[in-house]
XYZ file of C-alpha atoms in Angstrom:
609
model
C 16.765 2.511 -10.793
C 17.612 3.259 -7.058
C 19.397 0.704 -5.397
C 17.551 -1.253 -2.482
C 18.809 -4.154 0.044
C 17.536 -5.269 3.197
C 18.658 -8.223 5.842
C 17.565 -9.949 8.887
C 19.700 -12.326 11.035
C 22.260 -13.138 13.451
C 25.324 -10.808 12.116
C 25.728 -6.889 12.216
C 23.515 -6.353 9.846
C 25.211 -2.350 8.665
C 28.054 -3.682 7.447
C 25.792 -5.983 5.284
C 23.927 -3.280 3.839
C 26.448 -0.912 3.131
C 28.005 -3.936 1.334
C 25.356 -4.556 -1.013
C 24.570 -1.321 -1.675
C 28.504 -0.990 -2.931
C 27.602 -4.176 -5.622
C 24.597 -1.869 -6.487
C 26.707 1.144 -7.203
C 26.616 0.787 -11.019
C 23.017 1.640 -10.913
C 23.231 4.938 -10.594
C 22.926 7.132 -7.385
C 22.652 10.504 -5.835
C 22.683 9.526 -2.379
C 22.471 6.560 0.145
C 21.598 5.356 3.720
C 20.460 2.546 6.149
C 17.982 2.166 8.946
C 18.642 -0.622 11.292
C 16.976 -2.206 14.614
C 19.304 -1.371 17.914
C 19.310 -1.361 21.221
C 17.824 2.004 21.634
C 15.232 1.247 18.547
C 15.426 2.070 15.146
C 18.075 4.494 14.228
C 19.036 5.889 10.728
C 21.828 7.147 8.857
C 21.737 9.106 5.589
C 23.604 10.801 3.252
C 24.086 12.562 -0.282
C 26.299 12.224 -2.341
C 29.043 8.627 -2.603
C 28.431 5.786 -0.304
C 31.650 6.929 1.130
C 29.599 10.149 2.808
C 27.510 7.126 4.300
C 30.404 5.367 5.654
C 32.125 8.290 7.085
C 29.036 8.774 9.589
C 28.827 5.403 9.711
C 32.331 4.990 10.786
C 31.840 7.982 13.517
C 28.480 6.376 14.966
C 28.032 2.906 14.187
C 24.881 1.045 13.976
C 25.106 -1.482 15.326
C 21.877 -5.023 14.776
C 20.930 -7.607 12.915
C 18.096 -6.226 11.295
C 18.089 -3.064 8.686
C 17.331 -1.810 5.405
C 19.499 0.384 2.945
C 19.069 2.149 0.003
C 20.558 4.314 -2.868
C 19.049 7.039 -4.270
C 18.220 8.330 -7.788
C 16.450 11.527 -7.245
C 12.914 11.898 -8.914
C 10.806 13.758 -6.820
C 12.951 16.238 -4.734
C 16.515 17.400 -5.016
C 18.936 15.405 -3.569
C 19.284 16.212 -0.186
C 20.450 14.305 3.174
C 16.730 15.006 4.445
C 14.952 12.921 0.385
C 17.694 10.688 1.424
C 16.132 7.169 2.326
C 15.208 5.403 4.571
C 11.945 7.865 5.339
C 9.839 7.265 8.516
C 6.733 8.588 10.112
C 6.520 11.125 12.797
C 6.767 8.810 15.586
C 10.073 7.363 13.896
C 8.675 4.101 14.484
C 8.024 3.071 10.616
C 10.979 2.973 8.061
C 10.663 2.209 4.046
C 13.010 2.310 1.522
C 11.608 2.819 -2.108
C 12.297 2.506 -5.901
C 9.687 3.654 -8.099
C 7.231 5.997 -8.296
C 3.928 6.953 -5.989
C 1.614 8.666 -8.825
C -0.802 9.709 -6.304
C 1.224 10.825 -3.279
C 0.126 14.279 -3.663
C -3.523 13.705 -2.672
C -2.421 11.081 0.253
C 0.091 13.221 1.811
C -3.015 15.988 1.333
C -5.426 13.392 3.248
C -2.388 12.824 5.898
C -1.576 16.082 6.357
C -5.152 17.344 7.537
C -4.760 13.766 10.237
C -2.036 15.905 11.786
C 0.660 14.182 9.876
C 3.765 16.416 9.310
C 6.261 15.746 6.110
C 9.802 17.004 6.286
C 11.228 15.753 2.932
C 9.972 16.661 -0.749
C 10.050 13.042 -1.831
C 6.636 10.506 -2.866
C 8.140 7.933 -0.469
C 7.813 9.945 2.452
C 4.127 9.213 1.842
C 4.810 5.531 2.301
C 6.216 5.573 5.715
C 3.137 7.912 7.250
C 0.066 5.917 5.446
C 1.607 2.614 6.754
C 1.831 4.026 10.001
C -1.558 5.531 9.838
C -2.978 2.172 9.122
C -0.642 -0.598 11.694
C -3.248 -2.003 13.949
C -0.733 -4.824 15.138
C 0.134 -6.806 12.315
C 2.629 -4.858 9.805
C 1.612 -7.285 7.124
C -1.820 -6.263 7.075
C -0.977 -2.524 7.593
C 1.326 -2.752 4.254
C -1.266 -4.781 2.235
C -3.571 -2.093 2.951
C -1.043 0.974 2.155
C -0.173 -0.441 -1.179
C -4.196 -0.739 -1.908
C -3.849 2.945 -1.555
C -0.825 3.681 -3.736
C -0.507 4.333 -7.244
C 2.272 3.444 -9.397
C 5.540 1.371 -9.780
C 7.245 0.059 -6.519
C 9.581 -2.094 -4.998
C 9.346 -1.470 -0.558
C 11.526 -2.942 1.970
C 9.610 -2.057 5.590
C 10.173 -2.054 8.883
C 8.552 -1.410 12.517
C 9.874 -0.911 15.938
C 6.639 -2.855 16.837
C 7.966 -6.098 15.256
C 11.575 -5.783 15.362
C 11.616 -9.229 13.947
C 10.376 -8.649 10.865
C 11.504 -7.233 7.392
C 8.408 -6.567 4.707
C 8.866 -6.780 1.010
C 6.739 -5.775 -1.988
C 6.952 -5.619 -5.709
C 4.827 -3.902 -7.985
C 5.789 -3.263 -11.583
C 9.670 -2.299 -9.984
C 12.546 -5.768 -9.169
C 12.716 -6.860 -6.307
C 14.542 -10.170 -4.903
C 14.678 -12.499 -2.210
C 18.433 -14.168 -1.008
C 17.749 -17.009 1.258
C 20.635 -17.674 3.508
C 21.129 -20.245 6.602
C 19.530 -18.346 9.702
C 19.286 -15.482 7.683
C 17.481 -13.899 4.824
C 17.901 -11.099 2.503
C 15.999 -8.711 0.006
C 17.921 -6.873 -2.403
C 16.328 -4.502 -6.263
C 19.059 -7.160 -8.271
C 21.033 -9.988 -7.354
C 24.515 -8.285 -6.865
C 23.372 -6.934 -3.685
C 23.279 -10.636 -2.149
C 25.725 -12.856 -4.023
C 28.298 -12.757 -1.462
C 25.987 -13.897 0.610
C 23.794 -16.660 -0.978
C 22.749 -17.973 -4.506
C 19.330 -19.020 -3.691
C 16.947 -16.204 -3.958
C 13.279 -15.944 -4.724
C 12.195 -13.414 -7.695
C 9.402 -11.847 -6.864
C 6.623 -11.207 -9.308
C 4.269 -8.073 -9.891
C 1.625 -8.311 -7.411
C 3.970 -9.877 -4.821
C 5.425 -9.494 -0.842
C 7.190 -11.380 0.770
C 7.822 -11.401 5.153
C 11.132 -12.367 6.316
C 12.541 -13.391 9.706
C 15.811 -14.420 9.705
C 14.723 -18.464 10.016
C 11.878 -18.040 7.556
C 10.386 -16.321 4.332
C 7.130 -15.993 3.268
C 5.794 -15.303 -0.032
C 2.118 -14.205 -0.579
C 0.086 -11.660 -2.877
C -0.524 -8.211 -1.953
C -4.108 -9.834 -0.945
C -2.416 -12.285 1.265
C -2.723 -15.818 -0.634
C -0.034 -17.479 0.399
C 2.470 -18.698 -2.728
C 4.900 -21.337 -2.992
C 8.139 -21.259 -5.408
C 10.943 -23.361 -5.654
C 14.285 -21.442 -4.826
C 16.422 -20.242 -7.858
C 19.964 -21.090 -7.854
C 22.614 -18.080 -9.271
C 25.411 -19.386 -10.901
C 26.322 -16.155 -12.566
C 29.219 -14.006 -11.794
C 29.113 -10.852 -10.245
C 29.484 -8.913 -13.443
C 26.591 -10.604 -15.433
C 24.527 -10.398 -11.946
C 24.562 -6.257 -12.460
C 23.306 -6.936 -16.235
C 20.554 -8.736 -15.046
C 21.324 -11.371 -17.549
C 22.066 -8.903 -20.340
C 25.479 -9.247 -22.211
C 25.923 -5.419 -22.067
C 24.367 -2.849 -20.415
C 23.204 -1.394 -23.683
C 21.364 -4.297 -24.331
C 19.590 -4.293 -20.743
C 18.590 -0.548 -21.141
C 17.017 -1.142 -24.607
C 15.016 -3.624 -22.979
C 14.311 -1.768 -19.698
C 12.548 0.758 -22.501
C 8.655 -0.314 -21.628
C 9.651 0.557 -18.109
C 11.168 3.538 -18.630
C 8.220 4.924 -20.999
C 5.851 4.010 -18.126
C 7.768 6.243 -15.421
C 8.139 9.023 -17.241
C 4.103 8.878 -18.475
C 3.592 7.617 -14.493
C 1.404 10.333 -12.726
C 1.446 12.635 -15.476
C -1.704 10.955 -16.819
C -4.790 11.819 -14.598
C -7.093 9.446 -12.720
C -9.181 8.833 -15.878
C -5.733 8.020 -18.227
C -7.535 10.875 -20.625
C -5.401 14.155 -19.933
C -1.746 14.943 -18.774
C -1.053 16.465 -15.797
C 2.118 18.597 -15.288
C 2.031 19.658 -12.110
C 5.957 20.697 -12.871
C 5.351 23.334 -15.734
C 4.125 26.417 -13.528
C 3.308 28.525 -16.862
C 0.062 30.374 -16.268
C -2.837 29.883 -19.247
C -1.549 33.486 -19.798
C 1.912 32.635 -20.117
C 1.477 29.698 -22.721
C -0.513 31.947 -24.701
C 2.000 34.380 -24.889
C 4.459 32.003 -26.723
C 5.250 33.065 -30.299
C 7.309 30.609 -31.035
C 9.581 27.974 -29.579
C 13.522 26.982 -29.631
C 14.571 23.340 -29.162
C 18.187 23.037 -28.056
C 19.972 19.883 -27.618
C 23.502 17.788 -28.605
C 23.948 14.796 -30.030
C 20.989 12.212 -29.670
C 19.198 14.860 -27.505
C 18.893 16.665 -30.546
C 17.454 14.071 -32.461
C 14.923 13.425 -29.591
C 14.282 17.697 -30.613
C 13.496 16.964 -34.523
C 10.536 15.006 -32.912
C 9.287 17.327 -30.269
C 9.063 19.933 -33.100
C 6.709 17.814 -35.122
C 4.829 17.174 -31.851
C 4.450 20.980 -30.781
C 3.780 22.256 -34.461
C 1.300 19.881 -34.808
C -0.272 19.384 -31.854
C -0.037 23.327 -30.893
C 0.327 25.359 -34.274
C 3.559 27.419 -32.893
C 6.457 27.310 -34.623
C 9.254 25.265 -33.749
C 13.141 25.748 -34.181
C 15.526 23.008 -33.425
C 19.583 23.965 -32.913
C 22.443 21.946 -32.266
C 23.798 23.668 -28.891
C 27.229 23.810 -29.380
C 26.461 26.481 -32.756
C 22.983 28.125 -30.971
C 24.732 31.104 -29.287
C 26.797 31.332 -32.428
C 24.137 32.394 -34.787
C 22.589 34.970 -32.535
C 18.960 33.706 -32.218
C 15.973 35.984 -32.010
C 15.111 35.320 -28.563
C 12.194 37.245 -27.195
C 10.090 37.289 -24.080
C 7.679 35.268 -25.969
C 10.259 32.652 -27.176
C 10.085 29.411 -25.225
C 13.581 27.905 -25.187
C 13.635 24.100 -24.239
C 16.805 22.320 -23.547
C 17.124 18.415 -23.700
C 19.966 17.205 -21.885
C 19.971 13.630 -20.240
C 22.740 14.296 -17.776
C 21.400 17.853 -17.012
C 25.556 18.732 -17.245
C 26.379 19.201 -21.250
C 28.649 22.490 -21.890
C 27.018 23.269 -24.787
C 23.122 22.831 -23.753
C 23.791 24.683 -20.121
C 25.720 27.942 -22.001
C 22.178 27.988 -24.452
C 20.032 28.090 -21.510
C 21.781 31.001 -19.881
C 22.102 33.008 -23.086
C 18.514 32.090 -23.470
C 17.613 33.861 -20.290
C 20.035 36.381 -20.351
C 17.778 37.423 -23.233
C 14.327 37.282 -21.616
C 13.134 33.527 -22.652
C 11.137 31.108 -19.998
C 12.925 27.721 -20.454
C 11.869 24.462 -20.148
C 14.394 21.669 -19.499
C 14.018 17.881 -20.545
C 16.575 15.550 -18.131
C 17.143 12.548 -16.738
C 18.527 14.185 -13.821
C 17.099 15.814 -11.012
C 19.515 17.951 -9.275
C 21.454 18.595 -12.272
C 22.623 22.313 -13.343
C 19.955 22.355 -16.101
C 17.401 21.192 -13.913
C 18.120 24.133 -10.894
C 18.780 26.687 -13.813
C 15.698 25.887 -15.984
C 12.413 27.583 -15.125
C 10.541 24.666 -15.436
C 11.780 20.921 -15.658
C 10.404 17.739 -16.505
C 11.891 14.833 -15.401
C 12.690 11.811 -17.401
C 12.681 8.813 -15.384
C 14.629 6.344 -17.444
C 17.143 5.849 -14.347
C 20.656 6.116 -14.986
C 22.180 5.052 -18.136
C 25.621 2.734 -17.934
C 26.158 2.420 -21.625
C 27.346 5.361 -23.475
C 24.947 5.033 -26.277
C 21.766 6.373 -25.064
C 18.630 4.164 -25.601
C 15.835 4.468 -22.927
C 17.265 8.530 -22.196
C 16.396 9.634 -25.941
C 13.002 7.450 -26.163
C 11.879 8.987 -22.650
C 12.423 12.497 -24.282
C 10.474 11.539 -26.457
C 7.770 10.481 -24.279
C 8.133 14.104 -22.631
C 7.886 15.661 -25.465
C 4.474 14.170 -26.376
C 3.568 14.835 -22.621
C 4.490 18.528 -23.315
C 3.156 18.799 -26.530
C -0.463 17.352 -25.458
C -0.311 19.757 -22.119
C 0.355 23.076 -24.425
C -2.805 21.625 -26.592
C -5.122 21.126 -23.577
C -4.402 24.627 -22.212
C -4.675 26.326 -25.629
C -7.376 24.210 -26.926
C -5.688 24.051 -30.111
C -6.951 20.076 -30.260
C -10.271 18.826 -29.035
C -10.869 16.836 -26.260
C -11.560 13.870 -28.769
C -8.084 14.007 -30.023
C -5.927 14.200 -26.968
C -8.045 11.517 -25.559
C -6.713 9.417 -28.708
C -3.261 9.911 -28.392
C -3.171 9.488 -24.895
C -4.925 6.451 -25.728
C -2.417 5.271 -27.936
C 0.583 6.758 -26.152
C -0.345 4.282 -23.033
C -0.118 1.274 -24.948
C 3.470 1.995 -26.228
C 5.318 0.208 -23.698
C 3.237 -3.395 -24.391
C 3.913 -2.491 -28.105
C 7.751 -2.056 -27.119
C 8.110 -5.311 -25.567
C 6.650 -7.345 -28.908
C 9.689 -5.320 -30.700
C 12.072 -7.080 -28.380
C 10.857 -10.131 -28.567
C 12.052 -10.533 -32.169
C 15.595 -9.391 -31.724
C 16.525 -12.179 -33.142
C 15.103 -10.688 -36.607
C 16.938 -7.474 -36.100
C 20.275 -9.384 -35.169
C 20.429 -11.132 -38.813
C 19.841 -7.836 -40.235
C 22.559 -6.579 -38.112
C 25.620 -9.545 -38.907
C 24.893 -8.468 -42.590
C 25.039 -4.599 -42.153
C 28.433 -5.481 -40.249
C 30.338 -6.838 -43.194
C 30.066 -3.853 -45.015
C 31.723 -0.152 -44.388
C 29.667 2.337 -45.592
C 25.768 2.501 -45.150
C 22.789 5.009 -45.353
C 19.234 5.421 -43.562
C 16.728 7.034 -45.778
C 12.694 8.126 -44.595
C 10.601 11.308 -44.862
C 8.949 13.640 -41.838
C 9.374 11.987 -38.688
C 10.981 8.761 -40.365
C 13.703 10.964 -41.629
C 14.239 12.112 -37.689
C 14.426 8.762 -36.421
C 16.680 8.047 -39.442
C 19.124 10.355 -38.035
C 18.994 8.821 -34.678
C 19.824 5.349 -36.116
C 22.757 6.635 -38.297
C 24.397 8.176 -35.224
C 23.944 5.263 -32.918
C 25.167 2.364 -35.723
C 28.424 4.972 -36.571
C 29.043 5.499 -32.736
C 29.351 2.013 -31.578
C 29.718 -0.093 -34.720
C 32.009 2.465 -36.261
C 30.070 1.903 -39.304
C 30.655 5.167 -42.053
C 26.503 5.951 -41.611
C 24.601 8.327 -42.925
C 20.467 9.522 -42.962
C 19.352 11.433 -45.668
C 15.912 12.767 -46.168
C 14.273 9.888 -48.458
C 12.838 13.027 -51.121
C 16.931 14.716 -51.569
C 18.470 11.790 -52.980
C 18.009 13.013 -57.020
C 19.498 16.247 -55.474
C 22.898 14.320 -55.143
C 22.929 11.903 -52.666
C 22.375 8.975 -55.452
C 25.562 9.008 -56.475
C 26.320 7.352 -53.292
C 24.303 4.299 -53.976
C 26.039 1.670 -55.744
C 26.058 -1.992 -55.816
C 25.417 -4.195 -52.921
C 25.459 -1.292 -50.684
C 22.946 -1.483 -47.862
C 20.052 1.005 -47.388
C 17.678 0.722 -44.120
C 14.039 2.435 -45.457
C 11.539 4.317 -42.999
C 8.445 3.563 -44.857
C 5.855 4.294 -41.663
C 4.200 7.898 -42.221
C 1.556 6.700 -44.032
C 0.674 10.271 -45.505
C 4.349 9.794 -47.172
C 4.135 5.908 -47.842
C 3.917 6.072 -51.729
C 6.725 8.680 -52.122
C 9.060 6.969 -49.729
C 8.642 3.470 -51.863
C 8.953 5.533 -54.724
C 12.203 6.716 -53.386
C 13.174 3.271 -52.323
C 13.013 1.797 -56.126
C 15.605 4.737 -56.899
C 17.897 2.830 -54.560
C 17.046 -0.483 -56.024
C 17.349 0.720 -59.755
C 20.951 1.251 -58.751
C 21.938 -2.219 -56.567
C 21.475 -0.897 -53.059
C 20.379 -3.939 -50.749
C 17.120 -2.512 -49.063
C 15.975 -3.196 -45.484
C 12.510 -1.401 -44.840
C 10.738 -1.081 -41.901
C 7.019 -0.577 -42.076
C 4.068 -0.587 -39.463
C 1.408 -2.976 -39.496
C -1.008 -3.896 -41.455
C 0.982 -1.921 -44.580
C 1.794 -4.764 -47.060
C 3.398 -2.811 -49.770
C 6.527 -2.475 -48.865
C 7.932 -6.434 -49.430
C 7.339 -5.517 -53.066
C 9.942 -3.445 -53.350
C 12.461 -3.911 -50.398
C 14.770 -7.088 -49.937
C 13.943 -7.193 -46.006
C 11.310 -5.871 -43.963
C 10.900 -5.953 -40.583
C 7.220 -4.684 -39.077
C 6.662 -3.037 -36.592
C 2.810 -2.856 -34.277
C 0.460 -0.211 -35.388
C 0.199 3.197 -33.643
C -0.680 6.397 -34.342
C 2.202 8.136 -36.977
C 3.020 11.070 -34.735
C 3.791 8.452 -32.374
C 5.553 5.880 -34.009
C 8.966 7.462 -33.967
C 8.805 6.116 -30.237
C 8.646 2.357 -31.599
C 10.514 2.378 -34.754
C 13.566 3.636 -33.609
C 14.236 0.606 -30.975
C 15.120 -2.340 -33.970
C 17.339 0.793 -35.223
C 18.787 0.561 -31.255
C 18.901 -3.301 -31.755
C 20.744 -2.847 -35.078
C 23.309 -0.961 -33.872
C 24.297 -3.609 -30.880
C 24.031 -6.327 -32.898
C 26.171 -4.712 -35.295
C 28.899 -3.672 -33.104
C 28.775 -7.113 -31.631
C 29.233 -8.688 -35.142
C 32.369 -6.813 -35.450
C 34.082 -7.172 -31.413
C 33.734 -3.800 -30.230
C 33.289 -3.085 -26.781
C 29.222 -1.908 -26.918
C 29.779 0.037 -23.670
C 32.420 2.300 -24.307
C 33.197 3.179 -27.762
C 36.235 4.821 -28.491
C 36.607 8.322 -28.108
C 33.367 9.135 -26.942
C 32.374 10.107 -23.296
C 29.097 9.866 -21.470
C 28.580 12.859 -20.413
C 29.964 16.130 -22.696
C 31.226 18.965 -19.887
C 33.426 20.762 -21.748
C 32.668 22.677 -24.536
């Protein structure tokens, strides 16, 4: 979700960049610079922290050509830092790139480099880039980046230079946006269409698999074999505002469906060469250490939480250790029994809640190794944490989180598979199977989201009405809880989840007539007792929407809507089910004109306690 832009042609080309990368502030960004052709060669400028760091140097030592590259940075691998700033180079500072995305396999390049007598000075996978292109240039930088992407590994979006061919700018797109603006004697590249519109409103979209080589009188567009592609320009008659949505309405609604993207970063190089067994090269627990853990504390606020109530079903059946789950704010409060051999994990997508950061110190005040789950790599859970694994959803606008609780929940599987590998608690046979099935998630995502349309019917009914529940059992009744807080939050819609077996212990005397009732109805070990639970409803005039997976074709029989979603594994299906929940919600809060972004009250990020 880093911001790239890139431009070639008769003006100063730094105030350009820094220009664009301002209209690609609201993605999200830890830190910023350019790189751009002058008379004494390529020179760069970097910076962390605000674009206004940037322009301070900038404004103290110009830059001054008409050829350059900028980017903003979003820190996955590598703190941020002026040196993981972009642009990178080689050693002979003759080869800049500016990245978004992720290199799965830089470790074994940069290995392979390193023993060539190639020397790194930043922490980052995009470092990588800049050396293996160089390593590679025979002449013709087109040919030297087709063969450097043959190499790589993962998702990416490059904007490349050379001193060699100060003429020319090189763009690629793999799995990662990337866009071309095509101006009058001058030509721009850009990760979304804000970075360019003040510029032009014809621009090329690249597609996976795609480069494109500008000069500032010409583009190019060609595979990353080199077949040569023609495309008729696409005119922008957006505004500047809808440009940053890419489209989307809200922001909400674009991070829902940037989901399938975010669930393939954050599985990304954690998977190893043979897509059988995770890798976490992050978790530096010893075999020893692992088996030392008696049990395990999940701590977490809010929707974090919620993404908790799945990663203990994960660990206690994937592992056998058991598994608590706290809501920060009351963990200190009860004085847990934290041992040496407790494993304390905190979930925090900003990396900055109050509540989660005071657990983790009490946590290791009292002996426990802790794990932290964020979305945020130089965060104060993710330097106080003894181990951290990254989510990388990118930055979240709305203040609803979508694709920040579903990529904790991707981590957690990641984590839950790694502890069974090391402890052999699950056969080889088995993790192959998830893994398996946890790969084809994000394909199984996008068929969700292409029947929003389903989901937004369900959603203008639900919004008439004032008072709802979510029933389900096991990991249903988790995800339950997860819809209920994200249809009350920005809907403002009285919601609540209740486990689907409790409601003859009281909760029925909620139910009355015409009242609507969403139904998990996806563990198939629990399938008969949840319908059985869902006729209780019925008997008593709730209006029933059930969701159920695939192939199940019970459930119509007893609900008044159903809305199916594809087959996976049960232990994974809390990672699909919960996005028409995510699609209810906006739909609902639509329905009624609240502003989806910011709902009243509530703040993105929880720093105080």
């Amino acid at each position: 979700m880093c911001g790239i832009v890139g431009y070639v042609g008769n003006r100063n080309s730094q105030n350009i960049l820094i220009e664009g990368l301002k209209k690609l502030e609201y993605r999200g960004y830890d830190s910023a610079g350019v790189a751009v052709f002058t008379k004494d060669g390529l020179q760069i400028k970097k910076s962390i922290g605000r674009l206004a760091n940037l322009e301070s140097k900038l404004d103290q030592s110009p830059l001054s050509g008409s050829i350059g590259i900028g980017h903003t940075r979003w820190a996955t691998h590598g703190k941020p830092s002026d040196v993981n700033s972009h642009p990178h180079t080689d050693n002979s500072q003759k080869f800049s790139v500016v990245h978004n995305g992720i290199i799965e396999n830089y470790v074994s390049l940069k290995e392979e480099l390193i023993e060539k007598g190639h020397i790194f000075v930043s922490e980052t996978d995009t470092e990588v880039i800049s050396h293996l292109i160089a390593s590679l240039y025979e002449g013709d930088i087109v040919k030297a980046v087709q063969k450097a992407v043959q190499r790589m590994r993962g998702a990416f979006a490059l904007g490349v230079l050379t001193e060699y061919e100060p003429d020319k700018l090189v763009a690629v797109r793999l799995a990662s946006p990337l866009i071309i603006g095509v101006g009058e004697g001058e030509n721009f590249i850009g990760s979304d269409i804000p970075a360019i519109l003040d510029y032009t409103r014809n621009v090329y979209i690249l597609n996976d698999g795609e480069m494109a080589v500008l000069t500032k009188d010409a583009v190019e567009l060609m595979t990353l074999e080199g077949n040569f592609i023609s495309r008729e320009l696409f005119h922008v008659d957006w505004d500047i505002v809808t440009a940053e949505k890419a489209g989307f309405d809200h922001f909400m609604l674009k991070e829902i469906h940037e989901q399938p993207k975010a669930y393939r970063d954050t599985m990304g190089a954690r998977l190893d060469a043979s897509g059988t067994k995770v890798v976490l090269d992050e978790v530096k627990m010893t075999k020893e250490q692992i088996s030392s853990i008696r049990n395990v504390h999940i701590v977490a606020c809010g929707t974090a939480y919620h993404a908790g109530l799945v990663g203990k079903s994960i660990i206690e059946k994937l592992v056998r250790i058991p598994v608590e789950v706290d809501v920060a704010s009351e963990y200190r409060y009860r004085s847990p029994i934290i041992t040496p051999e407790t494993l304390v994990m905190v979930v925090s997508q900003s990396g900055e809640t109050a509540d989660t950061l005071a657990a983790l110190r009490e946590a290791k005040r009292n002996g426990a190794r802790v794990v932290a789950i964020t979305n945020v790599v130089g965060s104060s859970v993710a330097r106080e944490a003894d181990d951290v694994i990254v989510t990388w959803a990118g930055p979240e606008i709305a203040v609803a989180s979508t694709k920040a609780y579903t990529s904790q929940l991707i981590a957690f599987y990641l984590f839950g598979l790694y502890l069974a590998q090391t402890l052999e608690t699950q056969d080889e046979a088995t993790i192959t199977e998830i893994v398996t099935h946890l790969k084809e998630l994000p394909e199984k995502v996008e068929s969700i989201l292409e029947q929003a349309d389903s989901i937004k019917e369900w959603a203008e009914q639900v919004a008439t009405h004032d008072n709802l529940f979510f029933i389900g059992r096991g990991l249903d009744f988790a995800v339950a809880q997860e819809g209920s807080l994200k249809l009350k939050e920005i809907s403002y819609i009285h919601s609540e989840a209740y486990a689907a077996g409790e409601l003859k212990h009281g909760t029925l005397a909620l139910i009355e007539e015409g009242i609507p009732v969403i139904a998990l109805a996806i563990q198939e070990d629990l399938f008969e007792k949840t319908v059985s639970n869902i006729k209780e409803v019925k008997a008593r005039g709730a209006h029933v929407f059930g969701l159920h997976a695939a192939g199940e074709t019970e459930l119509k029989k007893s609900v008044d809507q159903v809305f199916e979603i594809p087959y996976t594994l049960p232990l994974l299906s809390p990672a699909l089910s919960v996005v028409p929940l995510q699609l209810l919600s906006y739909y609902a809060s639509l329905a009624r004109g609240n502003d989806v972004d910011k709902p009243r009250n509530l703040a993105k990020s929880v720093t105080v306690e």
